[in-house]
Every structure is written in C-alpha cells, then in structure tokens.
Amino acid sequence: MAGSVSVGNEQASYRRGRRGTTPRWYVDAVGLWCALGYATLAVLGRQPGEPPLTAFFLLIVWTGLPPIGLYLHFRRREEAFPLSRLLVWAVVFRICGLAGGPFYEDDFYRYLWDGYRFATTGTPYGAAPEDSFIDPGVAPVMQSVLDRINYPELPTIYAPVTQSVFLLGYWLQPGSVAALQAILIALDLVAVALLLRLAPPRNVLLYAWCPLVIKEIAFTAHPDGVGTCLLLAAIVLARNRRTQFAAVMLGLATGAKAFGLVLAPLVLSRARIRHWLLFAATLAAVYAPFALSGGSGLDSLQEFARGWEFNSWLFGLLKTALPPLEARLALGLAFAAFWGWYYARYVRTPGRHVPRGDWVFGALMAASPVINPWYLLWLLPFAAVFPSIWAWTASLAVLLSYVTGLNLQDFAMHPYAQPLWVRCLEFGLIVCGFGCDLMYRHWGLRNGRTAAAADLTLRTRL
C-alpha cells in the first residue's frame, strides 16, 4: 500500500508539472471580480432605503460562487493557494463593507447604545432603552441612536465580552457604527490568521472570501465574530498544549456568546481539573461584576429563548404537530443526545484534533427556533477546516432569510414573517448539499476500496 501511495504522489506531481502553476493573475482576476460585486453592494447600501432584494441576491451569487470555484480549482490541482493574494483580497472586501455600512439590519443601534451606557453608567444591563426616552442628559448623537433601537422595552441580551467591544467602539467614536465595524473587521482578520494555523490557505479561502462573513461582519457589524475569534484562539492554543491559556480563551468565548459553551467541553476534554476550574473562573469573572450590580442580560436572553421564532427548520416543522414548548423540549433533548454521542466519539479519538464544530453548530441551528444568518459565523470556520458541500451551500442559502415582509415592503405581512417558499428553498438547498456530501463520501469510499483491491491484486501477481 505504501508503494501505491508513493506512485500516486509521483503521478500527481507529474500531472501538476504538466499543467504548470496557476498564474497569479488568475487569482487576482477572481478577486477583482468579487471586489466589484462588494463595491456595488456598498454603493447600494449607501442609497436611501434598503438595497433591492433582487440586486442583493445577484451580488451574493456574483461574489459567492467564484471563490468556491477557485477553491475547487486549487484542490483538484493539489496546488498551494498564494497566501498574499488570499489576505490582500480579504482586506479589500472588508474595506468595501466598511465603506458600505449596514443594511437589512438595525441591531447596530443597540450595540451603539450599549457602548454608551457602559461608558456612562458602568454597566449596559438592568435598564431598557425606553427608560431613557425622556432623559434630557442623553447627548443628541446618542438620542438619534436611541430613537432607532428595536424592541426598546427590553434590556440588552448581549454578553459581557461583546459589551466590552461595544465600549471600545464608543471610546473610539460615540455613536459611530464605522468604529465598531473597524474593530470587528480587525478581529475577523485575526480569525483568518488563526484559521491558517488549522487549515491550508485554499481551505481558508472559503471563509476569508465568504459573502456571508463579509456581509454580517464588515457591512452589518454583527459581533458573533468576537466569540468565533476567541474560540479559534482556544483551539490553536489547545493543539499547542497551552491548555491553561486555551481555558481562559474558552471562558472569554463563552462570555461573548453562550454558543461557546457548546464546544468548550470538547476542547477541554483532555484537560486537567485545574484547567476546567480556570475556564469556570474566567467565565465567572466576566459575569460577576455585572451580576453584582443588578443585571447580566440573562433575563432578556430567557425571554428571547422562550418566545421568539424566526427562520427555523426542524422547530418550524415540529410545531405544526406539537405545542411550541413541547417542540422546544423535544428538539433540545435530540440535540443533547447528538452532542453526547459526538462527545463520546471525540474523546475516544487519540490526539488533539480540531472538533467538528460544523457538525455541532449545524445540529444546534437545525434544532433552534431562531436561525439568523450571522449564527453561521460560529460554524463556517470549522467548515473551512472540514470542507463540505452542505455547509458552504448553507452559507449562501441562509441569506434567503432576509426575504421578509419588511424587506419585501409587504405591509400585509408581519415585518419578520417569511413567505413559505423562502424556507422551502433555503432548507431544500441545504438538504440537497447534504445529500451530495453523502453521495461523494459513498463514491470516495467505493473508489478507495476499488483502488486498494487493484493494488492488492497487482502486488499478489508480482
């Protein structure tokens, strides 16, 4: 078998030699093509009102498919992707987002307000924005922010580490979403650098040039990238056997969003008890100052978890047969069973492997009553380490969730209601991607068995 592998490698090298190296201008041409798409999106985002949905989806296809084709090209040729091009164009795309600013979203007003309250009162928690509607002490720049906050009757739900990023944005420039975008873009580029420690550049291309990542972080300033960056740092540190620092990073990642708690036990599965205690102490240190001052955002988070539903898949199907509470319970138990199965499988595998965050977060989102596009920021880094058709199909398909009554300007619909065809198309595409993965795996295993049998026959004859 070793001999056949050697021959195979020689044949691959020979084929690469005949084909030659892909010219760098080819990569730059794809980068320029995508940059034109993001620049157009930035211009549309600066116009009054929201960009037309048709133009948005055309530009998502424009910018989304070429990087996937480029990845497949370099993978098929078994060729190294030029790192400098990967990073330069990743920065260019994010600069387009910074220039364009948010659209289809108003969550950033809450981020700006939380940063202001954190800076002026010492805590963003405990008071709802509507409590300040008649406060004459609110500066005019922040009053314009306050007037645009969604669900002003609810205190903030964002976790303490994320709130620290909002505070930093306020210190840089009060009421400026551009300052917040710049911070989040910097953290996202750090995440790209960390991914390069876990996967080859051609795989990292899928994340660094992904339209969902650029739209949700660079354009819209969603802060989930903060937790993702910290989680990747923890995994890199754990693989380098710096477990004590990994435990701290995991505590901070969970302190950025509770999603981090889903993967923390996997990263620490081979750690000592003192590392677990360090993780718990870090998480406690993040929350304790706010909890002692009267709030930590958990009340609003519980309200969100109990009653909200948007763009769900399995929950949307199950609630047609069960009451919402029972549907949530059933799916929660199903996810817990899946997580337990994967944990048992992971700890039996020797070595310090990257956990299948794509599987774990994918299962969590499939069972969740709410699937916002930016939730996939937790999943996609792992889909770069373990590329799959379903995950990168999902990175494009989930953007269909922006087809709502509000963005359709259909006043007969609830603002966040979706036409039935949207979910059918969105999740139908993802299921088709998953089916393609299964077929590809089946063919790969069958071809591998055929090659092994042929090699055995040849060696027997020799």
XYZ file of C-alpha atoms in Angstrom:
462
model
C 0.000 0.000 0.000
C 2.858 2.374 0.813
C 4.272 1.732 -2.631
C 0.969 2.607 -4.288
C 0.738 5.853 -2.303
C 4.252 6.783 -3.417
C 3.388 6.074 -7.051
C 0.195 8.077 -6.669
C 2.114 11.049 -5.297
C 4.606 10.844 -8.142
C 1.780 10.747 -10.692
C 0.122 13.739 -9.038
C 3.422 15.652 -9.119
C 3.847 14.741 -12.795
C 0.341 15.950 -13.622
C 0.970 19.202 -11.755
C 4.215 19.634 -13.631
C 2.469 19.194 -16.984
C -0.320 21.563 -16.106
C 2.009 24.159 -14.605
C 1.316 26.541 -11.766
C -1.846 28.621 -11.829
C -0.897 32.198 -12.803
C -1.299 34.736 -10.019
C -3.270 36.997 -12.324
C -5.955 34.314 -12.396
C -6.441 34.674 -8.650
C -6.354 38.462 -8.924
C -8.975 38.370 -11.670
C -11.342 36.454 -9.389
C -10.512 38.826 -6.524
C -11.218 41.875 -8.681
C -14.488 40.329 -9.887
C -15.632 39.840 -6.289
C -14.382 43.293 -5.250
C -16.559 44.864 -7.950
C -19.531 42.984 -6.510
C -18.832 44.167 -2.955
C -18.201 47.733 -4.143
C -21.559 47.693 -5.928
C -23.190 46.383 -2.760
C -21.520 49.184 -0.788
C -22.907 51.786 -3.194
C -26.397 50.271 -2.943
C -26.104 50.205 0.846
C -25.376 53.946 0.864
C -28.502 54.799 -1.116
C -31.719 55.880 0.682
C -33.731 52.853 1.742
C -32.582 49.257 1.551
C -30.949 47.608 -1.484
C -33.439 45.762 -3.706
C -33.541 42.082 -2.765
C -33.071 41.014 -6.378
C -29.868 43.058 -6.688
C -28.660 41.748 -3.324
C -29.028 38.094 -4.281
C -27.490 38.648 -7.708
C -24.463 40.171 -5.999
C -24.315 37.310 -3.484
C -24.126 34.853 -6.379
C -21.612 37.163 -8.114
C -19.313 37.177 -5.084
C -20.092 33.728 -3.656
C -19.629 31.257 -6.480
C -16.215 32.340 -7.883
C -14.306 31.706 -4.593
C -15.843 28.232 -4.380
C -14.766 27.585 -7.973
C -11.281 28.870 -7.160
C -11.066 26.542 -4.157
C -12.119 23.557 -6.286
C -9.564 24.504 -8.935
C -6.661 24.585 -6.472
C -7.860 21.467 -4.694
C -8.158 19.482 -7.912
C -4.643 20.504 -8.941
C -3.311 19.863 -5.407
C -1.701 23.280 -5.610
C -0.905 25.696 -2.788
C -3.024 28.847 -2.799
C -0.990 32.111 -2.753
C -1.237 33.403 0.799
C -0.546 37.034 -0.056
C -3.476 37.124 -2.528
C -5.742 35.456 -0.016
C -5.073 38.136 2.607
C -4.943 41.181 0.324
C -8.304 40.495 -1.260
C -9.841 39.538 2.090
C -8.873 43.008 3.352
C -10.182 44.701 0.187
C -13.578 43.003 0.513
C -13.872 44.083 4.143
C -12.944 47.652 3.296
C -15.878 47.630 0.868
C -18.089 46.591 3.770
C -16.705 49.350 5.953
C -17.457 51.873 3.219
C -20.935 50.494 2.616
C -22.293 50.226 6.143
C -25.238 48.193 7.445
C -28.369 47.279 5.528
C -31.329 44.949 6.168
C -30.440 45.293 9.875
C -30.880 47.755 12.734
C -29.257 45.738 15.540
C -26.215 48.018 15.440
C -28.210 50.796 17.117
C -28.461 48.561 20.179
C -24.697 47.955 20.090
C -24.003 51.681 19.976
C -26.429 52.357 22.810
C -24.971 49.592 24.971
C -21.497 51.041 24.480
C -22.765 54.454 25.556
C -24.471 53.117 28.681
C -21.444 51.016 29.579
C -19.208 54.092 29.324
C -21.511 56.471 31.208
C -23.102 54.262 33.877
C -20.573 51.453 34.272
C -22.975 48.742 33.041
C -25.104 48.211 29.933
C -27.514 45.978 31.865
C -30.580 46.489 34.004
C -32.373 49.305 32.173
C -34.355 49.172 28.944
C -33.638 51.819 26.288
C -37.172 53.171 26.612
C -36.331 54.278 30.160
C -34.121 56.971 28.609
C -36.608 58.298 26.070
C -37.291 61.438 28.119
C -33.841 61.731 29.688
C -32.536 65.252 28.866
C -28.999 64.156 29.675
C -28.716 61.963 26.557
C -26.406 63.624 24.024
C -28.006 64.473 20.640
C -25.821 61.959 18.763
C -26.952 59.211 21.112
C -30.582 60.392 21.070
C -30.703 59.674 17.333
C -29.348 56.195 18.083
C -31.866 55.670 20.883
C -34.798 56.543 18.643
C -33.931 53.693 16.252
C -33.391 50.806 18.681
C -35.540 47.756 18.031
C -37.511 46.324 20.979
C -36.649 49.285 23.239
C -38.792 47.835 26.025
C -36.249 45.028 26.588
C -32.858 45.397 28.285
C -29.884 44.208 26.265
C -29.201 40.492 25.781
C -25.570 40.781 24.649
C -22.938 39.096 26.802
C -20.183 40.925 28.740
C -17.211 40.268 26.423
C -19.229 41.519 23.475
C -20.210 44.545 25.544
C -16.517 45.321 26.012
C -16.195 45.569 22.229
C -19.175 47.949 22.152
C -17.478 50.010 24.851
C -14.267 50.189 22.839
C -16.264 51.362 19.822
C -17.830 54.124 21.931
C -14.404 55.233 23.162
C -13.149 55.436 19.578
C -16.132 57.480 18.371
C -19.502 57.750 20.173
C -22.461 56.748 18.047
C -20.306 55.622 15.110
C -21.071 52.276 13.541
C -17.924 52.650 11.403
C -15.732 52.481 14.529
C -17.488 49.285 15.555
C -17.153 47.841 12.054
C -13.421 48.535 12.083
C -12.939 46.685 15.385
C -14.948 43.686 14.230
C -13.144 43.582 10.872
C -9.801 43.531 12.713
C -10.959 40.633 14.883
C -12.246 38.797 11.822
C -8.849 39.111 10.156
C -7.290 37.695 13.318
C -9.715 34.780 12.962
C -8.475 34.280 9.384
C -4.878 34.211 10.664
C -5.838 31.642 13.301
C -7.584 29.508 10.692
C -4.346 29.429 8.731
C -2.878 27.545 11.698
C -5.568 24.890 11.321
C -6.136 24.552 7.571
C -4.291 25.189 4.278
C -4.828 28.575 2.578
C -7.042 27.130 -0.154
C -9.467 25.969 2.559
C -9.254 29.266 4.449
C -10.173 30.978 1.167
C -13.708 29.648 1.624
C -14.081 31.598 4.890
C -11.967 34.665 4.122
C -13.821 35.393 0.859
C -17.274 34.203 2.005
C -20.108 36.685 1.259
C -21.980 35.819 4.469
C -18.898 36.580 6.598
C -18.254 39.860 4.812
C -21.890 40.931 4.862
C -22.529 40.094 8.515
C -19.253 41.419 9.948
C -17.852 44.056 7.593
C -21.145 45.517 6.366
C -23.559 44.878 9.236
C -21.231 44.806 12.282
C -22.677 41.688 13.892
C -20.474 40.813 16.877
C -20.564 36.994 16.678
C -17.124 37.158 15.132
C -15.781 38.159 18.552
C -16.701 34.789 20.049
C -15.563 32.939 16.938
C -12.126 34.561 17.092
C -11.715 33.673 20.773
C -12.888 30.103 20.153
C -10.368 29.622 17.333
C -7.633 31.032 19.568
C -8.575 28.484 22.232
C -8.393 25.603 19.740
C -4.998 26.699 18.418
C -3.662 27.026 21.971
C -5.056 23.634 22.980
C -3.414 21.979 19.961
C -0.125 23.573 21.025
C -0.604 22.121 24.528
C -1.017 25.527 26.127
C -4.153 24.372 27.854
C -4.254 26.974 30.610
C -4.433 29.799 28.046
C -6.940 27.808 25.994
C -9.173 27.545 29.072
C -9.085 31.323 29.526
C -9.926 31.895 25.857
C -12.827 29.455 26.098
C -14.157 31.345 29.108
C -13.955 34.585 27.142
C -15.567 32.992 24.063
C -18.471 31.792 26.189
C -18.567 35.234 27.776
C -19.023 36.657 24.274
C -21.974 34.369 23.473
C -23.385 31.230 25.042
C -22.631 29.329 21.806
C -19.088 28.937 23.107
C -20.358 26.646 25.850
C -21.350 24.066 23.245
C -17.761 23.458 22.133
C -15.834 24.213 25.345
C -16.154 20.674 26.826
C -14.778 19.208 23.602
C -11.733 21.468 23.575
C -11.121 20.708 27.273
C -11.967 17.005 27.031
C -8.358 16.001 27.744
C -7.613 18.843 30.151
C -6.951 18.541 33.866
C -9.395 19.620 36.533
C -7.434 22.831 37.145
C -7.997 23.843 33.538
C -11.736 23.302 33.924
C -11.634 25.415 37.071
C -9.735 28.121 35.193
C -12.399 28.098 32.467
C -15.168 28.418 35.071
C -13.279 31.147 36.945
C -12.800 33.153 33.743
C -16.472 32.909 32.884
C -17.450 33.857 36.434
C -15.070 36.818 36.402
C -16.648 38.048 33.174
C -20.222 37.931 34.509
C -19.757 38.628 38.240
C -19.265 42.437 38.157
C -22.483 42.910 36.207
C -24.493 40.340 38.150
C -23.496 42.045 41.411
C -24.513 45.442 40.030
C -28.012 44.241 39.245
C -28.095 42.644 35.792
C -26.256 40.473 33.285
C -28.616 40.245 30.300
C -29.829 36.753 31.192
C -33.437 37.863 31.792
C -33.835 39.212 28.262
C -31.992 36.178 26.904
C -34.511 33.883 28.615
C -37.351 35.930 27.132
C -35.764 35.545 23.708
C -35.292 31.770 24.161
C -38.864 31.217 25.363
C -40.889 33.137 22.845
C -39.025 34.027 19.665
C -39.076 32.099 16.406
C -37.540 33.090 13.094
C -36.372 31.150 10.054
C -36.469 27.833 11.929
C -36.209 24.455 10.238
C -36.956 21.434 12.432
C -38.711 23.585 15.019
C -40.910 25.090 12.316
C -41.881 21.603 11.169
C -42.370 20.127 14.633
C -44.506 22.957 15.986
C -47.161 22.079 13.394
C -47.720 18.854 15.376
C -46.735 19.877 18.929
C -47.199 22.951 21.110
C -44.143 25.260 20.973
C -42.918 24.346 24.457
C -43.025 20.604 23.757
C -41.361 21.152 20.369
C -38.533 23.077 22.027
C -38.123 20.361 24.651
C -38.085 17.534 22.102
C -35.507 19.244 19.919
C -33.418 20.193 22.953
C -33.294 16.558 24.024
C -32.471 15.458 20.482
C -29.577 17.916 20.308
C -28.337 16.810 23.754
C -28.349 13.196 22.563
C -26.412 14.116 19.416
C -23.926 16.162 21.424
C -23.406 13.274 23.876
C -22.837 10.844 21.010
C -20.284 13.124 19.390
C -18.505 13.838 22.702
C -18.116 10.094 23.336
C -16.760 9.629 19.819
C -14.388 12.594 20.100
C -12.791 11.590 23.397
C -12.110 8.079 22.039
C -10.084 9.533 19.162
C -6.384 9.788 20.044
C -4.528 13.048 19.503
C -5.532 16.699 19.716
C -7.867 17.069 16.784
C -9.998 20.059 15.868
C -13.548 19.236 16.993
C -16.223 19.056 14.308
C -17.753 22.408 15.113
C -19.530 22.279 11.773
C -21.446 19.195 12.952
C -22.125 20.508 16.454
C -23.188 24.023 15.492
C -25.039 22.693 12.464
C -27.094 20.370 14.684
C -27.696 23.200 17.160
C -29.010 25.503 14.461
C -31.126 22.802 12.843
C -32.905 22.359 16.201
C -33.063 26.060 17.051
C -36.261 28.140 16.883
C -34.176 31.018 15.526
C -31.628 30.784 12.701
C -30.213 34.187 11.895
C -27.591 34.321 9.130
C -24.874 35.588 11.483
C -25.210 32.462 13.635
C -23.288 30.654 10.899
C -20.228 32.712 11.805
C -19.692 30.072 14.510
C -19.992 27.198 12.051
C -18.111 28.372 8.963
C -14.550 28.384 10.379
C -14.932 24.653 11.011
C -16.366 24.204 7.525
C -13.064 25.638 6.275
C -11.125 23.028 8.254
C -13.528 20.291 7.109
C -14.956 21.498 3.768
C -18.383 20.151 2.869
C -20.971 20.925 0.246
C -23.824 21.372 2.724
C -22.026 23.938 4.905
C -20.993 26.228 2.066
C -24.378 25.828 0.432
C -25.871 26.925 3.758
C -23.582 29.978 3.832
C -25.380 31.261 0.730
C -28.836 29.767 1.199
C -29.349 31.164 4.716
C -29.195 34.693 3.293
C -32.639 33.971 1.859
C -33.898 34.639 5.383
C -33.684 38.347 4.524
C -36.771 37.850 2.366
C -39.243 39.106 4.975
C -42.336 41.232 4.995
C -40.219 44.217 5.998
C -37.688 43.885 3.171
C -40.401 42.958 0.675
C -42.282 46.089 1.788
C -45.370 43.917 2.013
C -47.474 45.642 4.672
C -49.961 42.767 4.713
C -47.259 40.581 6.302
C -45.701 40.801 9.740
C -42.345 42.607 9.364
C -40.349 39.461 10.193
C -42.659 36.925 8.556
C -41.338 34.922 5.604
C -43.181 33.522 2.598
C -43.393 29.744 2.753
C -41.333 29.333 -0.421
C -38.357 31.009 1.264
C -37.881 28.311 3.885
C -38.628 25.552 1.384
C -35.931 26.859 -0.963
C -33.429 27.707 1.788
C -33.529 24.395 3.614
C -34.150 22.425 0.438
C -30.823 23.673 -0.922
C -29.042 22.728 2.303
C -30.576 19.250 2.323
C -29.528 18.785 -1.308
C -25.999 19.817 -0.336
C -26.031 17.288 2.479
C -27.218 14.599 0.062
C -24.361 15.466 -2.313
C -21.903 15.071 0.572
C -23.280 11.618 1.327
C -23.004 10.540 -2.312
C -19.498 11.983 -2.600
C -18.466 10.103 0.538
C -20.005 6.872 -0.765
C -18.243 7.172 -4.117
C -14.987 8.091 -2.415
C -15.120 5.041 -0.160
C -16.072 2.779 -3.052
C -13.282 4.125 -5.255
C -10.856 3.777 -2.347
C -11.844 0.122 -1.860
C -11.528 -0.483 -5.612
C -8.056 1.088 -5.679
C -6.979 -0.933 -2.647
C -8.237 -4.170 -4.232
C -6.428 -3.396 -7.512
C -3.225 -2.642 -5.605
C -3.518 -5.885 -3.662
C -4.061 -7.829 -6.893
C -1.033 -6.213 -8.506
C 1.184 -6.965 -5.503
C -0.054 -10.570 -5.455
C 0.863 -11.029 -9.106
C 4.274 -9.510 -8.549
